[in-house]
Amino acid sequence: MDKRPSPDLTRIRNIGFAAHIDAGKTTTTERVLFYSKKIHRIGEVDEGSATTDWMEQEKERGITIVSAAVTTFWKDHQFNIIDTPGHVDFTAEVERSLRVLDGLIVIFDASAGVEPQSETVWHQAERYGIPRLIFFNKMDKTAASAENSLKSVKKRLTDRAILFQVPVGEESGFRGVIDIVARKKYIWTEADRTGESYLTEDVEFTDDLLSMYEEIVYAVAEHDEGIIDEFSEHGIVNEKRLKSAIRKAVIKGDIFPVFMGAAKKNIGIQPLMDAIVDYLPSPLDLPPVRGKDPRTGEVVERKRDVNEPFSAVIFKIQVDKHAGALSYMRVYSGKVRVNEKVLNTRTMKGERLTRLYEMHANRKHPIHEAWAGEIVGVVGIKDVKTGDTLSAVDAPVVFEGMHFPEPVVSKYVEPKYVRDLEKLEDTLKALEVEDPTFRVKKDKETGQIVMTGMGELHLEIIEDRLKKDFGIEVRTGKPQVSYRETITKEVHVEEEFDKELTTGREYGLAVFNLSPLRRGEGVIIDTDRINMEPEQREYLVKIIEESLSFGPLRGYPVTDIKVELLSLGGEGTTPLGNELAVRMGIERGLKEGEPVLLEPYLFVEILTPQEFVGSVIGDLTSRGGDVQEVVPVSEYVSNIRAYVPLRKMMGYAVTLRSLTQGRGNFWMKVAYFEKVKEKISKI
C-alpha cells in the first residue's frame, strides 16, 4: 500500500465528460487516458474494449451504463475523470457525478448540434453551477459544422458560448484546428495514426480570426481591467495574462469556451487536455462547501483544505457479489486514513473505513489515505446511501443531498427456481441501495415482486445483471407503466383508534389536513406543530411516507399532496395507538379526498429523414401525442418534438424503425404526470 505525499490541490482537476448518447464521451475519455500514458493501447467502444465501459452489458451494447472514475496525469496535473452515461434511462448516474465534479466537458456531435440528453446534462450542470468547456466532436462527419453547432448551442443552451478554435478542413477533410488564444495551428497527419504527434505552426490572423480574438478579449475584460488597454495598444494580449482572465471567467460561469476535434480519428484531444489544465478549476478555485451542523441546524463551511476537519460525500454505491458494497467518495476537506473512524451524519453512527482505493474504472489500487480534492473508492461503511455525508466524528456536517427522478416503468420478476427466492430478494435490495432510481416492492394482492425503473432499457439491464453478475435465472412480465394517484380536494381528518390488541389496549388520536398540490410538487409532510424528539419525528415521517406509498384507487404511490399534522396523541394514548391512528386516518382521508389516477407523459424528440416526417407525426397523433414543433436539423433531417402518454410508447423503437426504414432515432424523458383522460379497464 502506497504512502503518498499530500497532493498539490492547485494541480487537481475533478472533471467529467457528459453528452447525448453516441456523441463520443467514452471515445474522448479513452484518448485522454492514452495521451496521458494511463493506458498503452486505445480501446474502442464499438469493439467493447473501452477502459471505462467495463461492464459486460456495456461491452455488448456499446453504450455507457454506469459512470466510471479514473485518475491520470497530464503536464504535472492530476485529472480525476468521471465518464458518464448518455442514455436517459441512466440519468441518475449523471446527476450523482455532477454533484461532486468541479468542471465538466460537454460533448456535442458536430453534425447534430444540441441533442436532448446533452440539453438535460447542461441544465443539470447549471443547477450545480459547474464551470464547463464545450467540445464539438465528430468534426470529420458528413454535415459536421462548427458554425451550425454553435448556433444550436446559443439558441437552446447559452449565448455565452464562444469559439476558441476554428477547424482546418471540413467533414472528411478535417485535419486540425487553429487555436485563437495561442495563435497556433495544430495539424494531425496520417503518418501517426495514434495522433500522439502533430504539427504546430504560427498563424497570421485574418480579419475573421482577429474578430474572434477580440470577442474573447472583451468577454473576459471585467476579470482583468488592463486587458482592453493592452489589446488597444498592441493588438494582442500577453497569452499568459489572457488565459488567466479566461480562467476566472470560466470558473465564474461568464463564458463557455468551445473546442473541437474528431476523437475517433485522434484529432484535437491534446489541446482539449491543455484547456482543462488552463481553464477548469482546481478545488482551491471554488468557494468553501456549505452545509449544516446536524446537532444545531446552523450553517457551517468547510474550506477545501487538507488542514480542515474531514468531510466527504458518498455519491455512488457499486454492488459486487464478491466484495460487497464499494462506495465512491469525494473528499471535500481534511484527510482520512485506512481504519479511521468517521461519522455518517445521516445515521449519526460511527463507521470505520477498512479500505481506500484509487479507482481506474473497475480496477482498484489500494491507498493508505485520501485527501481533500480527491475522488476515491471506500469499503467498510455498513449503512450507506447515495448522498450521505461523512465527517470527522468531532466536527459533524451535512451537505446538500441529491435529487433523482421517480421511476415510471415496472415489471414483475420471479426466480426460475424456488431455491433462489431469498437470493433474488437480497440481490434486489442491494441493487436498490446501489441505484436511487430503482425500486422494489411486493404486490399486496398477488405477493409478486415488482421492480420499477426509469425505462425499458433500465429494467432490461437489471434483469441481465441478475442473470450474469449474480447467477440468478429469473422470469419477468411485460413492462408496465407505473402510475400515480393524488387527491383533488382538501380533507380534514380526525382519527381515533381504540382497540384491544395482543399488546394490550392501544389508544391513539391524530388530527391532520390533506391538501392537493400542483402537478410536479411531490409530497410535503409538515410535522412542525408537534413537539417531539428528532428520532420520533423521523419515525413519524416514515410512517406517513409508507401510508402514501399505496393509493386508494389502484395501490399506486400518492403524489402532489401535502400532509399537515395538527395534533397527535393526548391523555391515555399509546405510541402504537397513535401510529395506527395516523395510518388509518391517512387511508380514510385519501378516499375522502376524491382521488384520481395520474399517468406519466413523455417529452419525445425524434430525428427522422424528411421523407418520413408525415408518417412519424401521424403515428404520434394516433398515440394521443401532442406534437409541439418540427425543426429542420439539416437539409435532409428534421427533429419532431411532442408530448405522448408513456403507456402508448412501449416498444416504440420497433415502430420507428419500421416507419423510417431503420433511419430514425428517438429520445424521451418523463415530463409530467397528468390525470388519465380515458377509462383504463386494466392497469
XYZ file of C-alpha atoms in Angstrom:
683
model
C 0.000 0.000 0.000
C 1.418 3.356 -1.068
C 2.262 6.128 1.369
C 1.501 9.181 -0.723
C 2.541 12.786 -0.299
C -0.144 15.401 0.241
C -1.388 16.487 -3.198
C -0.918 19.966 -4.575
C -4.583 20.970 -4.815
C -3.820 23.650 -7.404
C -2.882 20.837 -9.798
C -6.018 18.706 -9.350
C -8.916 18.752 -11.829
C -12.067 16.830 -10.872
C -13.785 16.664 -14.237
C -16.445 14.768 -16.129
C -17.356 14.073 -19.730
C -21.082 14.167 -20.479
C -23.316 14.289 -23.541
C -26.108 12.694 -25.528
C -25.721 9.006 -26.304
C -23.261 8.303 -29.155
C -21.739 11.798 -29.135
C -18.329 10.340 -28.235
C -17.836 10.764 -24.472
C -16.207 7.402 -23.879
C -14.140 7.633 -27.074
C -12.843 11.046 -25.968
C -12.096 9.745 -22.455
C -10.166 6.834 -23.947
C -7.923 9.221 -25.924
C -7.292 11.348 -22.837
C -6.141 8.227 -20.973
C -3.933 7.167 -23.879
C -2.213 10.525 -24.432
C -1.627 10.881 -20.683
C 0.029 7.398 -20.691
C -2.518 5.896 -18.307
C -3.183 3.185 -20.896
C -0.879 1.956 -23.672
C -3.445 0.944 -26.248
C -6.524 2.844 -27.377
C -9.685 0.869 -26.651
C -12.793 1.328 -28.773
C -16.446 1.425 -27.733
C -17.520 -0.467 -30.878
C -15.100 -3.286 -30.071
C -16.109 -3.447 -26.400
C -12.554 -2.613 -25.319
C -13.006 0.906 -23.893
C -11.455 1.295 -20.430
C -14.445 2.966 -18.774
C -17.063 0.683 -20.368
C -16.055 -2.327 -18.282
C -19.435 -3.945 -17.552
C -20.376 -6.889 -19.758
C -23.681 -5.158 -20.517
C -21.788 -2.060 -21.728
C -19.480 -4.085 -23.957
C -22.437 -5.915 -25.533
C -24.483 -2.785 -26.233
C -21.712 -0.307 -26.984
C -23.118 2.242 -24.531
C -22.112 3.596 -21.126
C -24.445 2.426 -18.349
C -22.606 3.327 -15.143
C -20.323 6.270 -14.516
C -16.689 5.197 -14.212
C -13.935 7.006 -12.303
C -10.305 7.062 -13.443
C -7.246 9.044 -12.397
C -4.473 10.135 -14.742
C -1.836 12.872 -15.092
C -1.203 15.464 -17.813
C 1.544 18.097 -17.659
C 2.012 17.673 -13.886
C -1.731 17.951 -13.264
C -3.901 15.189 -11.808
C -7.148 14.515 -13.677
C -9.826 12.702 -11.682
C -12.200 11.841 -14.531
C -15.767 10.563 -14.484
C -17.184 9.244 -17.770
C -20.984 9.369 -17.567
C -23.814 7.622 -19.470
C -25.650 9.355 -22.300
C -28.884 7.336 -22.254
C -31.821 8.968 -20.470
C -32.594 5.763 -18.502
C -29.316 6.265 -16.618
C -29.619 9.996 -15.946
C -29.185 9.304 -12.200
C -25.582 8.317 -12.930
C -25.038 11.750 -14.441
C -26.807 13.521 -11.587
C -24.699 11.979 -8.843
C -21.490 12.507 -10.802
C -22.243 16.192 -11.332
C -22.840 16.556 -7.593
C -19.118 16.025 -6.906
C -17.391 17.440 -10.015
C -15.576 20.769 -10.207
C -15.643 21.039 -14.009
C -17.408 19.455 -16.965
C -16.669 18.932 -20.650
C -19.977 18.758 -22.534
C -19.519 16.956 -25.837
C -21.704 17.509 -28.897
C -21.902 15.645 -32.191
C -20.895 18.410 -34.626
C -23.321 17.089 -37.234
C -26.301 17.185 -34.845
C -25.709 20.164 -32.527
C -27.641 20.172 -29.274
C -29.374 16.836 -28.744
C -31.912 16.128 -25.991
C -29.718 14.431 -23.400
C -26.923 16.970 -23.844
C -29.532 19.643 -23.104
C -30.605 17.757 -19.971
C -26.989 17.437 -18.819
C -26.392 21.132 -19.443
C -29.298 22.119 -17.204
C -28.224 19.635 -14.523
C -24.761 21.241 -14.532
C -26.370 24.694 -14.464
C -28.207 23.757 -11.271
C -24.927 22.825 -9.571
C -23.093 25.863 -11.015
C -20.379 23.752 -12.644
C -17.868 25.510 -14.943
C -17.988 23.979 -18.431
C -15.981 23.606 -21.611
C -17.714 22.638 -24.865
C -16.244 20.125 -27.311
C -17.668 19.713 -30.809
C -16.754 16.110 -31.621
C -17.020 14.205 -34.922
C -15.905 17.206 -36.980
C -14.957 14.703 -39.680
C -18.553 13.549 -40.243
C -20.722 14.487 -43.195
C -22.744 17.629 -42.346
C -20.443 18.437 -39.389
C -20.357 22.186 -38.830
C -18.839 24.220 -36.020
C -20.878 27.236 -37.136
C -24.225 25.393 -37.089
C -23.393 23.638 -33.835
C -22.560 26.976 -32.215
C -25.875 28.426 -33.408
C -27.648 25.424 -31.880
C -25.857 25.900 -28.542
C -26.603 29.629 -28.475
C -30.268 29.073 -29.310
C -31.006 26.192 -26.924
C -28.453 26.498 -24.116
C -26.486 29.723 -23.690
C -25.379 32.811 -25.582
C -22.109 32.764 -23.588
C -20.545 30.039 -25.736
C -17.505 31.387 -27.637
C -15.363 29.660 -30.263
C -11.769 29.247 -29.069
C -10.850 27.196 -32.128
C -11.765 27.014 -35.799
C -11.475 23.882 -37.955
C -8.787 23.210 -40.533
C -10.607 21.335 -43.285
C -14.223 20.250 -43.405
C -16.022 16.924 -42.960
C -13.801 14.089 -44.281
C -11.074 16.678 -44.956
C -10.919 17.790 -41.302
C -7.309 17.512 -40.119
C -6.739 20.020 -37.341
C -7.649 23.240 -35.553
C -6.495 26.826 -35.186
C -6.230 27.892 -31.547
C -7.300 31.541 -31.400
C -5.823 32.344 -27.977
C -2.429 30.738 -28.690
C -2.465 31.916 -32.341
C -1.332 28.436 -33.394
C -2.398 25.885 -35.980
C -2.356 22.204 -34.977
C -2.356 19.640 -37.796
C -2.632 15.852 -37.426
C -1.302 13.769 -40.303
C -1.898 10.143 -41.232
C 1.796 9.485 -40.662
C 0.966 8.983 -36.981
C -2.331 7.114 -36.816
C -2.406 7.254 -32.988
C -2.492 11.062 -33.058
C 0.272 11.339 -30.468
C 2.331 13.700 -32.614
C 1.036 16.663 -34.566
C 2.430 19.670 -36.404
C 2.364 23.120 -34.831
C 2.501 26.326 -36.863
C 2.202 30.008 -36.010
C -0.820 31.715 -37.560
C -1.176 35.138 -39.082
C -4.613 36.459 -38.172
C -7.120 37.157 -40.905
C -9.866 39.715 -40.236
C -12.220 36.895 -39.185
C -9.728 35.403 -36.726
C -8.908 38.838 -35.325
C -12.618 39.472 -34.792
C -12.941 36.194 -32.893
C -9.861 37.021 -30.800
C -11.366 40.398 -29.987
C -14.631 38.738 -28.898
C -12.710 36.613 -26.389
C -10.785 39.623 -25.060
C -13.918 41.706 -24.488
C -15.827 38.743 -22.984
C -13.262 38.367 -20.176
C -12.259 42.024 -19.780
C -14.039 42.518 -16.452
C -11.705 39.932 -14.898
C -8.595 41.972 -15.806
C -9.157 45.682 -16.291
C -5.876 46.216 -18.122
C -6.569 43.729 -20.919
C -8.536 46.167 -23.095
C -5.782 48.778 -22.860
C -3.120 46.233 -23.786
C -5.200 44.988 -26.713
C -5.895 48.529 -27.942
C -2.228 49.465 -27.763
C -0.610 46.295 -29.154
C -3.433 44.469 -30.986
C -2.691 41.427 -28.850
C -2.678 40.435 -25.173
C 0.064 38.514 -23.415
C -1.040 34.888 -23.681
C -0.464 34.054 -20.017
C -2.396 37.129 -18.916
C -5.275 36.388 -21.286
C -5.511 32.776 -20.127
C -5.626 33.926 -16.508
C -8.600 36.177 -17.268
C -10.309 33.420 -19.283
C -9.856 31.016 -16.376
C -11.568 33.421 -13.968
C -14.429 33.952 -16.424
C -14.928 30.202 -16.953
C -14.926 29.483 -13.215
C -17.496 32.220 -12.645
C -19.653 30.881 -15.494
C -19.383 34.036 -17.596
C -18.174 32.172 -20.697
C -18.113 28.638 -22.090
C -15.112 28.135 -24.410
C -15.741 25.931 -27.447
C -13.137 23.444 -28.723
C -13.408 20.852 -31.480
C -11.953 17.656 -32.842
C -12.606 14.111 -34.011
C -11.857 11.719 -31.148
C -12.289 8.607 -33.254
C -9.674 9.963 -35.709
C -7.415 11.071 -32.806
C -7.623 14.754 -33.751
C -7.894 17.664 -31.328
C -7.659 15.871 -27.994
C -4.353 17.244 -26.643
C -5.432 20.908 -26.997
C -8.610 19.991 -25.099
C -6.486 18.456 -22.341
C -4.417 21.657 -22.222
C -7.663 23.649 -21.921
C -8.715 21.510 -18.937
C -5.452 22.495 -17.228
C -5.679 26.147 -18.271
C -9.356 26.932 -17.735
C -11.168 24.484 -15.442
C -10.933 24.995 -11.678
C -8.852 23.256 -9.068
C -10.629 22.568 -5.746
C -8.976 25.705 -4.333
C -10.535 27.902 -7.037
C -14.015 27.147 -5.727
C -15.729 28.602 -2.648
C -15.943 26.679 0.640
C -18.556 23.935 0.788
C -21.632 24.929 2.791
C -23.561 22.509 4.962
C -25.386 22.282 8.280
C -24.390 21.098 11.720
C -26.802 18.157 12.299
C -26.858 18.901 16.034
C -27.867 22.565 15.830
C -29.063 23.157 12.269
C -26.602 26.039 11.945
C -24.897 26.691 8.594
C -21.218 25.706 8.603
C -18.497 25.909 5.964
C -15.617 23.644 5.071
C -12.690 25.111 3.177
C -11.304 22.791 0.512
C -8.116 22.345 2.506
C -6.303 19.308 3.904
C -5.947 21.114 7.246
C -9.718 21.441 7.739
C -11.777 18.753 9.559
C -12.526 15.768 7.323
C -15.710 15.902 5.229
C -16.817 13.921 2.175
C -19.872 12.897 0.159
C -20.751 9.361 -0.940
C -22.001 9.871 -4.486
C -22.168 6.329 -5.835
C -22.505 2.800 -4.484
C -21.483 -0.231 -6.508
C -22.533 -3.746 -5.535
C -20.133 -6.614 -6.159
C -21.228 -10.200 -5.487
C -17.781 -10.994 -4.064
C -16.602 -7.779 -2.394
C -19.947 -6.334 -1.261
C -20.605 -2.598 -1.467
C -17.907 -0.295 -2.829
C -18.708 3.386 -2.239
C -17.324 6.241 -4.304
C -16.357 9.199 -2.139
C -15.455 12.804 -2.954
C -13.313 14.263 -0.197
C -14.034 17.978 0.238
C -11.872 18.833 3.233
C -9.264 17.322 5.516
C -7.928 13.817 5.087
C -8.806 10.303 6.190
C -6.693 7.183 6.745
C -7.481 3.490 6.401
C -9.269 2.122 9.532
C -10.015 5.616 10.767
C -13.458 6.129 12.318
C -15.720 8.709 10.680
C -19.306 9.839 11.249
C -22.180 9.198 8.840
C -24.263 12.287 9.574
C -27.462 10.748 8.187
C -27.444 7.896 10.698
C -25.234 9.730 13.255
C -23.307 6.481 13.621
C -19.560 5.973 13.507
C -18.174 3.952 10.594
C -14.686 2.563 10.079
C -13.195 2.828 6.587
C -11.455 -0.528 6.220
C -10.173 0.016 2.651
C -9.395 3.024 0.451
C -8.754 2.767 -3.283
C -7.634 4.882 -6.185
C -10.062 3.843 -8.918
C -9.371 3.016 -12.550
C -12.801 2.015 -13.869
C -13.371 -1.448 -12.316
C -9.765 -1.819 -11.150
C -8.759 -0.739 -7.650
C -5.347 0.356 -6.377
C -5.110 0.293 -2.543
C -4.023 3.557 -0.908
C -3.271 4.435 2.700
C -5.105 7.763 2.925
C -7.278 10.157 0.933
C -7.003 13.932 0.863
C -9.183 16.956 0.174
C -9.899 17.261 -3.535
C -9.678 13.537 -4.302
C -12.253 11.044 -5.584
C -11.648 7.563 -4.160
C -13.308 4.215 -3.531
C -14.038 3.134 0.032
C -15.098 -0.139 1.699
C -16.316 -0.668 5.240
C -19.411 1.515 5.619
C -22.227 -0.752 6.820
C -25.252 1.524 6.451
C -24.787 3.857 3.495
C -26.961 5.566 0.889
C -26.167 7.691 -2.127
C -25.764 11.301 -0.983
C -24.615 10.533 2.575
C -22.146 12.949 4.146
C -19.182 11.553 6.076
C -17.371 13.819 8.504
C -14.871 13.885 11.334
C -16.525 12.463 14.479
C -15.901 15.671 16.435
C -16.888 18.057 13.617
C -20.147 16.814 12.050
C -21.577 18.427 8.934
C -24.345 17.546 6.486
C -24.007 18.685 2.863
C -26.812 19.054 0.359
C -28.196 15.742 -0.843
C -29.058 14.700 -4.401
C -32.278 14.819 -6.380
C -33.352 11.890 -8.541
C -36.353 11.447 -10.832
C -39.029 8.938 -9.874
C -39.022 5.632 -11.809
C -42.025 5.086 -14.089
C -41.794 1.620 -15.703
C -42.433 -1.613 -13.779
C -42.003 -5.353 -14.285
C -42.930 -8.399 -12.256
C -39.907 -10.585 -11.535
C -39.631 -14.061 -10.036
C -36.860 -16.661 -9.750
C -36.938 -19.522 -12.205
C -36.119 -21.863 -9.327
C -37.812 -21.528 -5.900
C -34.470 -22.123 -4.150
C -33.269 -18.736 -5.489
C -36.100 -16.657 -3.982
C -34.182 -15.444 -0.924
C -31.085 -14.761 -3.024
C -33.175 -12.776 -5.522
C -34.778 -10.673 -2.792
C -31.410 -9.929 -1.154
C -29.813 -9.033 -4.508
C -32.673 -6.725 -5.478
C -32.361 -4.958 -2.113
C -28.638 -4.472 -2.760
C -29.306 -3.116 -6.271
C -31.897 -0.744 -4.779
C -29.195 0.677 -2.499
C -26.833 0.986 -5.482
C -29.320 2.717 -7.784
C -31.516 5.541 -6.399
C -33.866 5.308 -9.408
C -34.583 1.593 -8.934
C -37.401 0.447 -6.637
C -38.527 -2.971 -5.424
C -41.782 -3.844 -3.649
C -44.207 -6.723 -3.239
C -47.656 -6.542 -4.777
C -50.103 -6.646 -1.841
C -52.661 -8.681 -3.755
C -50.515 -11.207 -5.627
C -47.373 -11.310 -3.474
C -45.264 -10.918 -6.630
C -42.060 -8.892 -6.614
C -42.356 -5.695 -8.665
C -39.255 -3.821 -9.810
C -39.588 -0.274 -11.120
C -37.031 1.726 -13.121
C -36.541 4.671 -15.450
C -37.402 2.820 -18.667
C -37.455 -0.448 -20.559
C -33.661 -0.474 -21.082
C -33.014 0.235 -17.396
C -35.033 -2.827 -16.324
C -33.535 -4.917 -19.126
C -30.049 -4.161 -17.750
C -31.151 -5.069 -14.201
C -32.562 -8.373 -15.463
C -29.344 -9.075 -17.366
C -27.223 -8.335 -14.289
C -29.318 -10.685 -12.143
C -28.512 -13.494 -14.562
C -24.902 -12.765 -15.493
C -23.465 -10.941 -12.478
C -25.332 -12.723 -9.682
C -26.179 -16.092 -11.263
C -29.949 -15.897 -10.708
C -32.185 -17.162 -13.510
C -35.389 -15.093 -13.499
C -38.689 -14.734 -15.321
C -40.208 -11.301 -15.849
C -43.515 -9.882 -17.031
C -44.067 -7.277 -19.695
C -43.081 -3.677 -18.886
C -45.960 -1.739 -17.299
C -46.465 1.956 -16.679
C -46.079 2.984 -13.039
C -48.988 5.343 -12.429
C -49.504 7.756 -9.538
C -52.532 8.793 -7.508
C -53.472 12.099 -5.921
C -56.425 13.833 -4.268
C -58.416 16.699 -5.765
C -59.904 18.339 -2.677
C -58.709 19.307 0.787
C -59.707 16.993 3.631
C -59.663 17.491 7.408
C -59.218 14.232 9.300
C -59.704 13.451 12.985
C -58.921 9.799 13.572
C -59.335 7.877 16.814
C -58.010 4.358 17.310
C -59.194 2.342 20.316
C -58.794 -1.418 20.278
C -57.708 -4.356 22.387
C -54.725 -5.981 20.663
C -52.297 -8.729 21.659
C -50.109 -5.979 23.111
C -52.987 -4.773 25.285
C -55.390 -1.853 24.865
C -53.998 0.571 22.282
C -55.466 4.059 22.062
C -54.465 6.888 19.697
C -55.590 10.252 18.337
C -54.390 12.017 15.184
C -55.627 15.231 13.568
C -54.330 16.447 10.211
C -55.157 18.084 6.893
C -54.583 16.560 3.460
C -54.277 19.111 0.631
C -53.760 18.646 -3.115
C -50.675 20.290 -4.640
C -49.906 21.374 -8.191
C -48.512 18.796 -10.603
C -44.851 18.081 -10.003
C -44.708 19.392 -6.423
C -44.399 15.899 -4.972
C -45.064 15.141 -1.311
C -44.784 17.687 1.522
C -45.025 16.435 5.112
C -45.371 19.116 7.804
C -44.983 17.921 11.410
C -43.676 21.197 12.853
C -46.681 21.708 15.152
C -45.861 18.509 17.037
C -43.261 18.699 19.805
C -41.170 15.519 19.786
C -37.627 14.196 19.752
C -35.806 14.114 16.349
C -35.826 10.278 16.307
C -39.603 10.223 16.938
C -40.196 12.818 14.223
C -38.117 10.836 11.752
C -40.136 7.705 12.551
C -43.429 9.605 12.218
C -42.441 10.938 8.791
C -41.528 7.400 7.745
C -44.994 6.181 8.825
C -46.679 8.905 6.759
C -44.484 8.141 3.731
C -45.364 4.449 3.999
C -49.065 5.322 4.219
C -48.773 7.335 0.996
C -46.988 4.550 -0.882
C -50.290 2.793 -1.700
C -53.131 4.897 -3.066
C -56.862 4.102 -2.601
C -57.651 3.546 -6.295
C -55.128 1.043 -7.672
C -52.442 0.945 -4.994
C -50.034 3.298 -6.795
C -47.909 5.828 -4.864
C -49.652 9.061 -3.920
C -48.023 12.294 -5.079
C -48.701 16.044 -5.277
C -50.108 16.097 -1.746
C -49.407 17.962 1.490
C -49.891 16.232 4.845
C -50.110 18.738 7.704
C -50.179 17.070 11.127
C -52.082 19.309 13.539
C -52.010 17.206 16.695
C -51.002 13.734 17.783
C -51.761 11.830 20.948
C -53.178 13.069 24.233
C -54.185 11.748 27.626
C -54.243 7.967 27.731
C -52.834 7.422 24.233
C -50.139 4.856 23.456
C -47.321 5.079 20.869
C -48.711 2.163 18.823
C -52.228 3.566 19.107
C -51.058 6.932 17.724
C -49.179 5.236 14.890
C -52.265 3.236 13.889
C -54.441 6.363 14.126
C -52.089 8.098 11.659
C -52.125 5.165 9.246
C -55.898 4.708 9.358
C -56.543 8.449 9.174
C -54.441 8.884 6.042
C -56.117 5.875 4.433
C -59.562 7.385 5.126
C -58.500 10.883 4.131
C -57.193 9.715 0.766
C -60.530 8.064 -0.002
C -62.478 11.179 1.023
C -60.186 13.466 -0.989
C -61.757 12.442 -4.330
C -58.686 10.594 -5.603
C -57.727 10.440 -9.279
C -55.240 8.393 -11.280
C -52.250 10.175 -12.820
C -50.206 8.889 -15.742
C -46.724 9.931 -16.892
C -46.367 11.919 -20.108
C -43.112 11.794 -22.041
C -41.347 14.572 -23.864
C -40.229 12.846 -27.053
C -37.715 14.037 -29.649
C -37.419 12.136 -32.903
C -34.759 12.613 -35.555
C -36.007 11.384 -38.910
C -35.222 11.874 -42.607
C -37.514 14.491 -44.148
C -39.432 11.995 -46.278
C -40.788 10.200 -43.193
C -41.884 13.252 -41.169
C -45.574 12.879 -42.135
C -45.702 9.186 -41.231
C -43.998 9.749 -37.866
C -46.322 12.643 -36.942
C -49.364 10.604 -37.949
C -48.245 7.741 -35.725
C -47.604 10.069 -32.754
C -51.059 11.606 -33.148
C -52.670 8.144 -33.165
C -50.935 7.511 -29.799
C -52.552 10.582 -28.247
C -49.429 12.657 -28.768
C -49.375 16.444 -28.838
C -46.790 17.498 -31.462
C -45.121 20.755 -30.380
C -42.863 21.577 -33.316
C -40.908 20.207 -36.258
C -37.416 21.717 -36.502
C -35.199 21.169 -39.562
C -31.759 19.998 -38.392
C -30.298 19.957 -41.879
C -31.440 19.776 -45.471
C -32.246 16.086 -45.011
C -33.213 15.568 -41.347
C -35.910 17.002 -39.053
C -36.414 16.966 -35.300
C -40.002 16.285 -34.166
C -40.866 17.255 -30.577
C -44.028 16.019 -28.880
C -45.670 15.032 -25.589
C -47.092 11.497 -25.515
C -48.572 9.267 -22.764
C -45.924 6.763 -21.652
C -48.355 3.814 -21.888
C -48.657 4.476 -25.631
C -44.876 4.442 -26.190
C -43.939 0.948 -25.026
C -41.863 -0.768 -27.717
C -41.762 2.391 -29.829
C -38.250 1.648 -31.136
C -39.597 -1.183 -33.319
C -42.356 1.030 -34.765
C -39.968 3.892 -35.541
C -37.551 1.559 -37.311
C -40.427 0.335 -39.486
C -41.704 3.852 -40.234
C -38.273 5.231 -41.208
C -36.646 2.179 -42.805
C -34.321 1.954 -39.815
C -33.023 5.513 -40.236
C -34.936 7.252 -37.433
C -33.719 7.807 -33.883
C -35.533 8.986 -30.778
C -35.078 10.061 -27.167
C -37.643 10.566 -24.436
C -37.921 11.539 -20.801
C -40.757 11.877 -18.298
C -42.048 15.451 -18.489
C -45.005 15.469 -16.074
C -47.892 13.483 -14.613
C -51.434 14.263 -15.699
C -54.911 12.937 -14.896
C -55.755 9.917 -17.030
C -58.064 11.248 -19.743
C -59.739 7.975 -20.683
C -61.048 4.955 -18.842
C -58.405 2.264 -18.492
C -60.032 -1.065 -17.709
C -56.879 -2.810 -16.551
C -53.613 -1.304 -15.387
